[in-house]
Amino acid sequence: MSKKYSQSRALGAITKASFLANLKNPQAIVFSLVFPLIFVFIFGAFGGGGFTKFKLAVAQNSDTTNELYKALAKQPFINFQKYTDTDLMRTDLEKGKLVGVVGIASVTDSNDTLKSEPHFILNIKSTSASASELSQLKPLLENVANSLEKKLTGNTLQFVTIKTNIYNVREYKQIDFVLPGQIGFSLLFSTLFGIAFTFYNLREQLVLKRFYATPVNRLNILLGIGFSRIFFQLINVLVLITVGHFFLNFTLVHGFLTFVEMVSLSLLLLLLLMGVGL
């Protein structure tokens, strides 16, 4: 009496063979791991510097009709952003998308000699996420103030006072935005494109033809290749997160919990895209 063919063992064998084939495939290694790692290192190492324009928001109660605001608006290094939602403005400020929120108040001096020229107080509210940019911006603002004072009073009066208010927030780094994007790229290539290349190579090497000559269930062939892709890609995700965290200071906000959440979301995305790829 012949022994019954084990579909579960066949599934395991196909999964193992496909996984080993992925490890030996240079294209899979390059596009799923090496290529994202190169981008992560490039942006992580060189992506934090050099503002050409400083993005500033204007506080809602700020005076925008005075000479100081008009002088600032003409500067090529300042880009004023308009916000109708204060919550969105605060979020962008805390994420470092804004250097600061500017408020201009005019105060009339009681001295008769100064009544013709009001005193301006330039308040800049910023966060620790933009501290380096603010340190670059402040001397430029002082130059603008000096030029305006020279134009209006011949530098005989100082009527612009610059005040800064910086509060600490969570630090947002370039790598915090780059690494998740590269993980997404790796998942997308591995599922949508990698599956197609895998089946094409199996067909060219007549492996599929040999599979069909065996009693193995056709669904097990798909599942075996799919499982191998999932295992292979999860290893890539673990490597990307580990390298990003320990070598490029990628921020895991809640530590190990964030790590588990990222891996879980990657697994969910793999399952969704794998259905399209298969």
mmCIF file of C-alpha atoms in Angstrom:
data_model
loop_
_atom_site.group_PDB
_atom_site.id
_atom_site.type_symbol
_atom_site.label_atom_id
_atom_site.label_comp_id
_atom_site.label_asym_id
_atom_site.label_seq_id
_atom_site.Cartn_x
_atom_site.Cartn_y
_atom_site.Cartn_z
ATOM 1 C CA MET A 1 0.000 0.000 0.000
ATOM 2 C CA SER A 2 1.481 3.334 -1.126
ATOM 3 C CA LYS A 3 2.139 6.023 1.458
ATOM 4 C CA LYS A 4 -0.058 9.138 1.208
ATOM 5 C CA TYR A 5 1.702 12.179 -0.242
ATOM 6 C CA SER A 6 2.265 14.823 2.464
ATOM 7 C CA GLN A 7 1.156 18.247 1.249
ATOM 8 C CA SER A 8 2.478 19.910 4.409
ATOM 9 C CA ARG A 9 5.982 18.525 3.864
ATOM 10 C CA ALA A 10 5.781 19.613 0.243
ATOM 11 C CA LEU A 11 4.801 23.124 1.362
ATOM 12 C CA GLY A 12 7.742 23.213 3.768
ATOM 13 C CA ALA A 13 10.150 21.987 1.102
ATOM 14 C CA ILE A 14 8.952 24.581 -1.428
ATOM 15 C CA THR A 15 9.178 27.354 1.171
ATOM 16 C CA LYS A 16 12.716 26.349 2.156
ATOM 17 C CA ALA A 17 13.893 25.992 -1.441
ATOM 18 C CA SER A 18 12.388 29.338 -2.452
ATOM 19 C CA PHE A 19 13.883 31.063 0.606
ATOM 20 C CA LEU A 20 17.361 29.718 -0.154
ATOM 21 C CA ALA A 21 16.919 30.780 -3.779
ATOM 22 C CA ASN A 22 16.115 34.325 -2.611
ATOM 23 C CA LEU A 23 19.258 34.397 -0.483
ATOM 24 C CA LYS A 24 21.331 33.353 -3.491
ATOM 25 C CA ASN A 25 19.630 35.828 -5.836
ATOM 26 C CA PRO A 26 21.775 38.996 -6.197
ATOM 27 C CA GLN A 27 18.838 41.059 -7.477
ATOM 28 C CA ALA A 28 16.743 40.274 -4.408
ATOM 29 C CA ILE A 29 19.598 41.190 -2.053
ATOM 30 C CA VAL A 30 20.457 44.416 -3.894
ATOM 31 C CA PHE A 31 16.964 45.859 -4.332
ATOM 32 C CA SER A 32 15.498 44.641 -1.043
ATOM 33 C CA LEU A 33 18.426 45.377 1.288
ATOM 34 C CA VAL A 34 21.557 46.958 -0.204
ATOM 35 C CA PHE A 35 19.825 49.678 -2.219
ATOM 36 C CA PRO A 36 17.641 50.890 0.704
ATOM 37 C CA LEU A 37 20.656 50.765 3.036
ATOM 38 C CA ILE A 38 22.672 52.978 0.680
ATOM 39 C CA PHE A 39 19.881 55.558 0.605
ATOM 40 C CA VAL A 40 19.478 55.413 4.373
ATOM 41 C CA PHE A 41 23.202 56.030 4.924
ATOM 42 C CA ILE A 42 23.328 58.860 2.367
ATOM 43 C CA PHE A 43 20.333 60.762 3.736
ATOM 44 C CA GLY A 44 21.162 59.909 7.322
ATOM 45 C CA ALA A 45 24.712 61.219 7.041
ATOM 46 C CA PHE A 46 24.216 64.281 4.841
ATOM 47 C CA GLY A 47 20.557 65.167 5.102
ATOM 48 C CA GLY A 48 20.496 67.574 8.009
ATOM 49 C CA GLY A 49 22.109 70.756 6.885
ATOM 50 C CA GLY A 50 22.038 73.885 4.828
ATOM 51 C CA PHE A 51 18.889 75.984 4.893
ATOM 52 C CA THR A 52 18.615 78.190 1.810
ATOM 53 C CA LYS A 53 15.326 79.606 3.059
ATOM 54 C CA PHE A 54 14.030 79.779 6.583
ATOM 55 C CA LYS A 55 10.356 78.932 6.867
ATOM 56 C CA LEU A 56 8.566 81.171 9.329
ATOM 57 C CA ALA A 57 4.927 81.507 10.311
ATOM 58 C CA VAL A 58 3.283 84.734 11.435
ATOM 59 C CA ALA A 59 1.384 84.792 14.706
ATOM 60 C CA GLN A 60 -2.300 85.622 14.347
ATOM 61 C CA ASN A 61 -2.128 88.737 16.530
ATOM 62 C CA SER A 62 0.976 90.060 14.774
ATOM 63 C CA ASP A 63 1.092 93.476 13.101
ATOM 64 C CA THR A 64 1.839 92.907 9.396
ATOM 65 C CA THR A 65 1.400 96.502 8.216
ATOM 66 C CA ASN A 66 4.565 97.991 9.696
ATOM 67 C CA GLU A 67 7.938 98.657 8.098
ATOM 68 C CA LEU A 68 9.678 95.817 9.917
ATOM 69 C CA TYR A 69 7.368 93.112 8.553
ATOM 70 C CA LYS A 70 7.617 94.548 5.036
ATOM 71 C CA ALA A 71 11.411 94.541 5.299
ATOM 72 C CA LEU A 72 11.446 90.924 6.476
ATOM 73 C CA ALA A 73 9.045 89.805 3.738
ATOM 74 C CA LYS A 74 11.415 91.166 1.084
ATOM 75 C CA GLN A 75 14.371 89.105 2.298
ATOM 76 C CA PRO A 76 15.301 86.180 -0.011
ATOM 77 C CA PHE A 77 16.238 83.940 2.911
ATOM 78 C CA ILE A 78 12.806 84.193 4.582
ATOM 79 C CA ASN A 79 9.743 82.274 3.447
ATOM 80 C CA PHE A 80 6.614 83.221 5.361
ATOM 81 C CA GLN A 81 4.063 80.401 5.597
ATOM 82 C CA LYS A 82 0.370 81.168 6.041
ATOM 83 C CA TYR A 83 -1.646 79.036 8.464
ATOM 84 C CA THR A 84 -5.343 79.133 9.246
ATOM 85 C CA ASP A 85 -5.098 76.154 11.605
ATOM 86 C CA THR A 86 -3.083 76.912 14.730
ATOM 87 C CA ASP A 87 -2.860 73.216 15.642
ATOM 88 C CA LEU A 88 -1.247 72.426 12.292
ATOM 89 C CA MET A 89 1.138 75.344 12.752
ATOM 90 C CA ARG A 90 2.172 74.063 16.183
ATOM 91 C CA THR A 91 2.648 70.534 14.821
ATOM 92 C CA ASP A 92 4.883 71.782 11.992
ATOM 93 C CA LEU A 93 6.823 73.904 14.468
ATOM 94 C CA GLU A 94 7.451 70.956 16.790
ATOM 95 C CA LYS A 95 8.480 68.718 13.878
ATOM 96 C CA GLY A 96 11.055 71.256 12.712
ATOM 97 C CA LYS A 97 9.228 72.106 9.476
ATOM 98 C CA LEU A 98 9.086 75.708 10.682
ATOM 99 C CA VAL A 99 12.044 77.563 12.147
ATOM 100 C CA GLY A 100 9.749 79.681 14.255
ATOM 101 C CA VAL A 101 6.539 81.651 14.657
ATOM 102 C CA VAL A 102 7.089 85.399 14.364
ATOM 103 C CA GLY A 103 5.083 88.005 16.224
ATOM 104 C CA ILE A 104 5.653 91.738 15.708
ATOM 105 C CA ALA A 105 4.309 94.232 18.227
ATOM 106 C CA SER A 106 4.720 98.006 18.056
ATOM 107 C CA VAL A 107 5.122 100.022 21.251
ATOM 108 C CA THR A 108 4.958 103.817 21.230
ATOM 109 C CA ASP A 109 7.571 105.396 23.469
ATOM 110 C CA SER A 110 6.508 108.035 25.986
ATOM 111 C CA ASN A 111 9.588 110.104 25.188
ATOM 112 C CA ASP A 112 8.656 113.051 22.940
ATOM 113 C CA THR A 113 11.747 112.564 20.811
ATOM 114 C CA LEU A 114 10.759 108.972 20.038
ATOM 115 C CA LYS A 115 7.018 109.348 19.448
ATOM 116 C CA SER A 116 7.468 109.652 15.680
ATOM 117 C CA GLU A 117 9.209 106.274 15.544
ATOM 118 C CA PRO A 118 7.452 103.377 17.330
ATOM 119 C CA HIS A 119 9.538 100.685 18.964
ATOM 120 C CA PHE A 120 9.105 97.205 17.454
ATOM 121 C CA ILE A 121 9.421 93.998 19.442
ATOM 122 C CA LEU A 122 10.127 90.965 17.265
ATOM 123 C CA ASN A 123 9.149 87.818 19.165
ATOM 124 C CA ILE A 124 10.269 84.483 17.720
ATOM 125 C CA LYS A 125 8.757 81.341 19.184
ATOM 126 C CA SER A 126 10.774 78.261 18.277
ATOM 127 C CA THR A 127 11.588 74.752 19.480
ATOM 128 C CA SER A 128 14.667 72.670 20.141
ATOM 129 C CA ALA A 129 13.973 70.887 16.830
ATOM 130 C CA SER A 130 14.983 74.087 14.980
ATOM 131 C CA ALA A 131 17.579 75.460 17.404
ATOM 132 C CA SER A 132 20.469 75.257 14.922
ATOM 133 C CA GLU A 133 18.461 76.977 12.168
ATOM 134 C CA LEU A 134 17.365 79.706 14.573
ATOM 135 C CA SER A 135 20.978 80.382 15.538
ATOM 136 C CA GLN A 136 21.728 80.930 11.831
ATOM 137 C CA LEU A 137 18.649 83.093 11.320
ATOM 138 C CA LYS A 138 19.065 85.446 14.268
ATOM 139 C CA PRO A 139 22.186 87.294 12.957
ATOM 140 C CA LEU A 140 20.423 87.772 9.622
ATOM 141 C CA LEU A 141 17.413 89.283 11.386
ATOM 142 C CA GLU A 142 19.706 91.601 13.329
ATOM 143 C CA ASN A 143 21.240 92.764 10.043
ATOM 144 C CA VAL A 144 17.764 93.510 8.680
ATOM 145 C CA ALA A 145 16.917 95.450 11.840
ATOM 146 C CA ASN A 146 20.165 97.436 11.640
ATOM 147 C CA SER A 147 19.568 98.257 7.972
ATOM 148 C CA LEU A 148 16.042 99.443 8.748
ATOM 149 C CA GLU A 149 17.237 101.581 11.663
ATOM 150 C CA LYS A 150 19.921 103.116 9.459
ATOM 151 C CA LYS A 151 17.385 103.864 6.737
ATOM 152 C CA LEU A 152 14.806 105.462 9.039
ATOM 153 C CA THR A 153 16.909 107.102 11.762
ATOM 154 C CA GLY A 154 20.479 107.033 10.494
ATOM 155 C CA ASN A 155 21.396 104.580 13.274
ATOM 156 C CA THR A 156 20.727 107.242 15.905
ATOM 157 C CA LEU A 157 17.976 105.157 17.508
ATOM 158 C CA GLN A 158 17.505 101.472 18.185
ATOM 159 C CA PHE A 159 13.830 100.707 17.775
ATOM 160 C CA VAL A 160 13.876 96.939 17.047
ATOM 161 C CA THR A 161 14.242 94.403 19.856
ATOM 162 C CA ILE A 162 14.516 90.712 18.988
ATOM 163 C CA LYS A 163 13.332 88.209 21.573
ATOM 164 C CA THR A 164 13.416 84.422 21.258
ATOM 165 C CA ASN A 165 11.412 81.832 23.137
ATOM 166 C CA ILE A 166 12.612 78.237 22.685
ATOM 167 C CA TYR A 167 10.950 75.225 24.276
ATOM 168 C CA ASN A 168 12.071 71.612 24.172
ATOM 169 C CA VAL A 169 10.298 69.023 22.026
ATOM 170 C CA ARG A 170 11.091 65.582 20.725
ATOM 171 C CA GLU A 171 13.916 65.750 18.194
ATOM 172 C CA TYR A 172 12.929 64.930 14.610
ATOM 173 C CA LYS A 173 15.855 63.844 12.461
ATOM 174 C CA GLN A 174 16.103 63.304 8.723
ATOM 175 C CA ILE A 175 16.608 59.579 9.243
ATOM 176 C CA ASP A 176 13.244 59.367 11.056
ATOM 177 C CA PHE A 177 11.512 60.163 7.754
ATOM 178 C CA VAL A 178 13.906 58.423 5.356
ATOM 179 C CA LEU A 179 14.074 54.978 6.971
ATOM 180 C CA PRO A 180 10.311 54.210 6.915
ATOM 181 C CA GLY A 181 10.209 55.265 3.262
ATOM 182 C CA GLN A 182 13.046 52.931 2.355
ATOM 183 C CA ILE A 183 11.379 50.084 4.243
ATOM 184 C CA GLY A 184 8.257 50.739 2.176
ATOM 185 C CA PHE A 185 10.307 50.709 -1.029
ATOM 186 C CA SER A 186 11.897 47.416 -0.045
ATOM 187 C CA LEU A 187 8.503 45.854 0.731
ATOM 188 C CA LEU A 188 7.014 47.135 -2.516
ATOM 189 C CA PHE A 189 9.800 45.737 -4.665
ATOM 190 C CA SER A 190 9.890 42.398 -2.876
ATOM 191 C CA THR A 191 6.150 41.767 -3.187
ATOM 192 C CA LEU A 192 4.914 43.332 -6.411
ATOM 193 C CA PHE A 193 8.025 42.922 -8.551
ATOM 194 C CA GLY A 194 10.031 40.251 -6.730
ATOM 195 C CA ILE A 195 7.254 37.658 -6.943
ATOM 196 C CA ALA A 196 6.955 38.133 -10.697
ATOM 197 C CA PHE A 197 10.712 37.696 -11.161
ATOM 198 C CA THR A 198 10.666 34.591 -8.959
ATOM 199 C CA PHE A 199 7.985 32.873 -11.039
ATOM 200 C CA TYR A 200 9.696 33.929 -14.257
ATOM 201 C CA ASN A 201 13.001 32.412 -13.127
ATOM 202 C CA LEU A 202 11.271 29.223 -11.978
ATOM 203 C CA ARG A 203 9.597 28.895 -15.349
ATOM 204 C CA GLU A 204 12.817 29.548 -17.269
ATOM 205 C CA GLN A 205 14.649 26.940 -15.191
ATOM 206 C CA LEU A 206 11.792 24.444 -15.720
ATOM 207 C CA VAL A 207 11.266 24.215 -11.964
ATOM 208 C CA LEU A 208 7.553 24.948 -12.295
ATOM 209 C CA LYS A 209 7.250 22.168 -14.842
ATOM 210 C CA ARG A 210 8.776 19.736 -12.342
ATOM 211 C CA PHE A 211 6.406 20.983 -9.637
ATOM 212 C CA TYR A 212 3.415 20.300 -11.854
ATOM 213 C CA ALA A 213 4.661 16.769 -12.476
ATOM 214 C CA THR A 214 4.402 16.016 -8.746
ATOM 215 C CA PRO A 215 1.218 15.465 -6.689
ATOM 216 C CA VAL A 216 1.803 18.743 -4.824
ATOM 217 C CA ASN A 217 -1.225 21.014 -4.597
ATOM 218 C CA ARG A 218 -1.002 24.073 -6.869
ATOM 219 C CA LEU A 219 -2.018 26.314 -3.973
ATOM 220 C CA ASN A 220 0.908 25.018 -1.921
ATOM 221 C CA ILE A 221 3.287 26.173 -4.642
ATOM 222 C CA LEU A 222 1.939 29.725 -4.346
ATOM 223 C CA LEU A 223 1.910 29.605 -0.550
ATOM 224 C CA GLY A 224 5.441 28.232 -0.347
ATOM 225 C CA ILE A 225 6.869 30.972 -2.549
ATOM 226 C CA GLY A 226 4.802 33.585 -0.709
ATOM 227 C CA PHE A 227 5.934 32.424 2.750
ATOM 228 C CA SER A 228 9.566 32.410 1.679
ATOM 229 C CA ARG A 229 9.215 35.985 0.444
ATOM 230 C CA ILE A 230 7.646 37.059 3.733
ATOM 231 C CA PHE A 231 10.437 35.467 5.813
ATOM 232 C CA PHE A 232 13.111 36.932 3.560
ATOM 233 C CA GLN A 233 11.598 40.417 3.654
ATOM 234 C CA LEU A 234 11.069 40.412 7.414
ATOM 235 C CA ILE A 235 14.790 39.733 7.815
ATOM 236 C CA ASN A 236 15.478 42.766 5.598
ATOM 237 C CA VAL A 237 13.149 44.921 7.709
ATOM 238 C CA LEU A 238 14.881 43.812 10.912
ATOM 239 C CA VAL A 239 18.290 44.624 9.431
ATOM 240 C CA LEU A 240 17.160 48.070 8.202
ATOM 241 C CA ILE A 241 15.654 49.036 11.563
ATOM 242 C CA THR A 242 18.657 47.711 13.507
ATOM 243 C CA VAL A 243 21.203 49.521 11.336
ATOM 244 C CA GLY A 244 19.139 52.714 11.378
ATOM 245 C CA HIS A 245 18.750 52.709 15.150
ATOM 246 C CA PHE A 246 22.262 51.750 16.241
ATOM 247 C CA PHE A 247 24.341 53.435 13.519
ATOM 248 C CA LEU A 248 22.234 56.410 12.343
ATOM 249 C CA ASN A 249 20.290 57.242 15.528
ATOM 250 C CA PHE A 250 16.866 56.389 14.133
ATOM 251 C CA THR A 251 14.350 57.281 16.840
ATOM 252 C CA LEU A 252 12.262 54.479 18.319
ATOM 253 C CA VAL A 253 9.844 56.715 20.204
ATOM 254 C CA HIS A 254 8.571 54.058 22.604
ATOM 255 C CA GLY A 255 11.551 51.744 22.387
ATOM 256 C CA PHE A 256 10.845 48.073 21.845
ATOM 257 C CA LEU A 257 7.097 48.726 21.480
ATOM 258 C CA THR A 258 7.749 50.942 18.455
ATOM 259 C CA PHE A 259 10.019 48.249 17.035
ATOM 260 C CA VAL A 260 7.249 45.646 17.381
ATOM 261 C CA GLU A 261 4.713 48.031 15.820
ATOM 262 C CA MET A 262 6.962 48.680 12.811
ATOM 263 C CA VAL A 263 7.555 44.968 12.241
ATOM 264 C CA SER A 264 3.822 44.243 12.638
ATOM 265 C CA LEU A 265 2.871 46.948 10.130
ATOM 266 C CA SER A 266 5.508 45.624 7.726
ATOM 267 C CA LEU A 267 4.046 42.131 8.057
ATOM 268 C CA LEU A 268 0.524 43.453 7.408
ATOM 269 C CA LEU A 269 1.723 45.376 4.357
ATOM 270 C CA LEU A 270 3.538 42.275 3.117
ATOM 271 C CA LEU A 271 0.368 40.203 3.359
ATOM 272 C CA LEU A 272 -1.679 42.842 1.531
ATOM 273 C CA LEU A 273 0.823 43.370 -1.269
ATOM 274 C CA MET A 274 1.587 39.664 -1.493
ATOM 275 C CA GLY A 275 -2.021 39.056 -2.471
ATOM 276 C CA VAL A 276 -1.591 41.455 -5.380
ATOM 277 C CA GLY A 277 1.778 39.993 -6.349
ATOM 278 C CA LEU A 278 0.579 36.399 -6.260
#
